[in-house]
Amino acid sequence: DADVTQTPRNRITKTGKRIMLECSQTKGHDRMYWYRQDPGLGLRLIYYSFDVKDINKGEISDGYSVSRQAQAKFSLSLESAIPNQTALYFCATSDPPHEQFFGPGTRLTVL
Amino acid sequence: AQSVTQPDIHITVSEGASLELRCNYSYGATPYLFWYVQSPGQGLQLLLKYFSGDTLVQGIKGFEAEFKRSQSSFNLRKPSVHWSDAAEYFCAVGSEKTSYDKVIFGPGTSLSVIP
């Protein structure tokens, strides 16, 4: 079984809809991250969490929110999706120092 | 500002040929350096990492990378490329001095392998 799973793997939605992307991990790591990937831009950090009560904004958090329901679960929400949020989204976990373990990604298309 | 550059957006090599992917970074602190590979439809997988010590680092799948502080580079190499190496490769840099596991990723280099 995969250590970091993401659901859904693909999602097509319309502008203005609320979307939730879910991430679960069995690695037992406290630290979890959400990134988005755009062609030519690499990965950019949206939010990160060190534990259930510690959530922090990354470099591109506008338009996104997160929830850390448990050590193993970290969800990303788009309250009102817009087309420029079309991207590939990755969840990751880490155990210091710094090595991150990635999920398979969610491809989101906003029409 | 902290940054990671990968000068080559796309590289094509023949199977069996050698490979070098370039990575340069700008980072004020002692860097931690990583190379990740992303196969189509997959997440990122760590190939290798450098924290300290020997500047030539061995990774999985026959890859190696060399840290050159004077050139602010961490180039990835493989002596003989296999068709299964076709993927996107990301260089990344972090630092022990950051208060969290902030890792900055480069834009990626897409590798195509010709049979």
PDB file of C-alpha atoms in Angstrom, chain A residues 24-102:
ATOM      1  CA  SER A  24      -3.764  10.487   4.030  1.00  0.00           C
ATOM      2  CA  GLN A  25      -0.458   9.035   5.168  1.00  0.00           C
ATOM      3  CA  THR A  26       0.664   5.915   6.963  1.00  0.00           C
ATOM      4  CA  LYS A  27       4.265   6.996   7.504  1.00  0.00           C
ATOM      5  CA  GLY A  28       3.592   8.341  10.977  1.00  0.00           C
ATOM      6  CA  HIS A  29       5.104  11.714  10.114  1.00  0.00           C
ATOM      7  CA  ASP A  30       3.977  14.837  11.915  1.00  0.00           C
ATOM      8  CA  ARG A  31       4.827  17.210   9.084  1.00  0.00           C
ATOM      9  CA  MET A  32       2.578  17.469   6.061  1.00  0.00           C
ATOM     10  CA  TYR A  33       2.532  19.788   3.055  1.00  0.00           C
ATOM     11  CA  TRP A  34       0.427  20.822   0.092  1.00  0.00           C
ATOM     12  CA  TYR A  35       2.101  21.913  -3.139  1.00  0.00           C
ATOM     13  CA  ARG A  36       0.876  22.835  -6.556  1.00  0.00           C
ATOM     14  CA  GLN A  37       2.809  22.099  -9.703  1.00  0.00           C
ATOM     15  CA  ASP A  38       2.579  24.172 -12.842  1.00  0.00           C
ATOM     16  CA  PRO A  39       4.612  23.580 -15.988  1.00  0.00           C
ATOM     17  CA  GLY A  40       7.907  25.448 -15.874  1.00  0.00           C
ATOM     18  CA  LEU A  41       7.408  26.590 -12.291  1.00  0.00           C
ATOM     19  CA  GLY A  42       8.296  23.501 -10.321  1.00  0.00           C
ATOM     20  CA  LEU A  43       6.469  22.956  -7.050  1.00  0.00           C
ATOM     21  CA  ARG A  44       5.206  25.819  -4.927  1.00  0.00           C
ATOM     22  CA  LEU A  45       4.194  25.454  -1.307  1.00  0.00           C
ATOM     23  CA  ILE A  46       0.569  26.257  -0.459  1.00  0.00           C
ATOM     24  CA  TYR A  47       0.307  25.253   3.212  1.00  0.00           C
ATOM     25  CA  TYR A  48       2.256  23.172   5.680  1.00  0.00           C
ATOM     26  CA  SER A  49       1.486  21.664   9.062  1.00  0.00           C
ATOM     27  CA  PHE A  50       3.784  20.465  11.815  1.00  0.00           C
ATOM     28  CA  ASP A  51       1.002  18.855  13.810  1.00  0.00           C
ATOM     29  CA  VAL A  52      -2.765  18.974  14.217  1.00  0.00           C
ATOM     30  CA  LYS A  53      -2.674  22.364  15.929  1.00  0.00           C
ATOM     31  CA  ASP A  54       0.097  23.936  13.881  1.00  0.00           C
ATOM     32  CA  ILE A  55      -0.839  25.075  10.380  1.00  0.00           C
ATOM     33  CA  ASN A  56       1.066  27.640   8.377  1.00  0.00           C
ATOM     34  CA  LYS A  57       0.722  29.456   5.077  1.00  0.00           C
ATOM     35  CA  GLY A  58       3.172  28.813   2.298  1.00  0.00           C
ATOM     36  CA  GLU A  59       4.118  31.092  -0.547  1.00  0.00           C
ATOM     37  CA  ILE A  60       0.829  30.841  -2.483  1.00  0.00           C
ATOM     38  CA  SER A  61      -1.950  30.332   0.096  1.00  0.00           C
ATOM     39  CA  ASP A  62      -4.439  32.879  -1.282  1.00  0.00           C
ATOM     40  CA  GLY A  63      -7.617  31.150  -2.413  1.00  0.00           C
ATOM     41  CA  TYR A  64      -6.854  27.991  -0.458  1.00  0.00           C
ATOM     42  CA  SER A  65      -7.545  26.698   3.027  1.00  0.00           C
ATOM     43  CA  VAL A  66      -6.537  23.517   4.840  1.00  0.00           C
ATOM     44  CA  SER A  67      -7.664  21.280   7.641  1.00  0.00           C
ATOM     45  CA  ARG A  68      -5.549  18.844   9.630  1.00  0.00           C
ATOM     46  CA  GLN A  69      -8.110  16.409  10.944  1.00  0.00           C
ATOM     47  CA  ALA A  70      -5.577  14.019  12.459  1.00  0.00           C
ATOM     48  CA  GLN A  71      -1.890  13.292  12.291  1.00  0.00           C
ATOM     49  CA  ALA A  72      -2.547  11.181   9.222  1.00  0.00           C
ATOM     50  CA  LYS A  73      -4.977  13.445   7.347  1.00  0.00           C
ATOM     51  CA  PHE A  74      -4.478  16.833   5.732  1.00  0.00           C
ATOM     52  CA  SER A  75      -7.104  18.299   3.414  1.00  0.00           C
ATOM     53  CA  LEU A  76      -6.861  21.187   0.977  1.00  0.00           C
ATOM     54  CA  SER A  77      -9.932  23.221   0.053  1.00  0.00           C
ATOM     55  CA  LEU A  78     -10.621  25.662  -2.710  1.00  0.00           C
ATOM     56  CA  GLU A  79     -13.562  27.695  -1.420  1.00  0.00           C
ATOM     57  CA  SER A  80     -14.472  29.118  -4.808  1.00  0.00           C
ATOM     58  CA  ALA A  81     -12.443  27.577  -7.579  1.00  0.00           C
ATOM     59  CA  ILE A  82     -11.131  29.714 -10.425  1.00  0.00           C
ATOM     60  CA  PRO A  83      -9.517  28.633 -13.712  1.00  0.00           C
ATOM     61  CA  ASN A  84      -5.987  29.678 -12.727  1.00  0.00           C
ATOM     62  CA  GLN A  85      -6.146  27.095  -9.950  1.00  0.00           C
ATOM     63  CA  THR A  86      -6.006  24.416 -12.622  1.00  0.00           C
ATOM     64  CA  ALA A  87      -2.864  22.502 -11.712  1.00  0.00           C
ATOM     65  CA  LEU A  88      -1.412  19.302 -10.347  1.00  0.00           C
ATOM     66  CA  TYR A  89      -1.597  19.198  -6.556  1.00  0.00           C
ATOM     67  CA  PHE A  90       0.730  17.169  -4.363  1.00  0.00           C
ATOM     68  CA  CYS A  91       0.593  16.254  -0.741  1.00  0.00           C
ATOM     69  CA  ALA A  92       3.844  15.390   1.021  1.00  0.00           C
ATOM     70  CA  THR A  93       5.052  14.345   4.426  1.00  0.00           C
ATOM     71  CA  SER A  94       8.440  14.622   6.040  1.00  0.00           C
ATOM     72  CA  ASP A  95      10.449  13.467   8.955  1.00  0.00           C
ATOM     73  CA  PRO A  96      13.378  15.786   9.666  1.00  0.00           C
ATOM     74  CA  PRO A  97      15.759  16.508   8.207  1.00  0.00           C
ATOM     75  CA  HIS A  98      13.907  17.710   5.201  1.00  0.00           C
ATOM     76  CA  GLU A  99      13.377  14.628   3.063  1.00  0.00           C
ATOM     77  CA  GLN A 100       9.835  14.720   1.774  1.00  0.00           C
ATOM     78  CA  PHE A 101       7.636  11.855   0.629  1.00  0.00           C
ATOM     79  CA  PHE A 102       5.054  12.646  -1.993  1.00  0.00           C
TER      80      PHE A 102
END
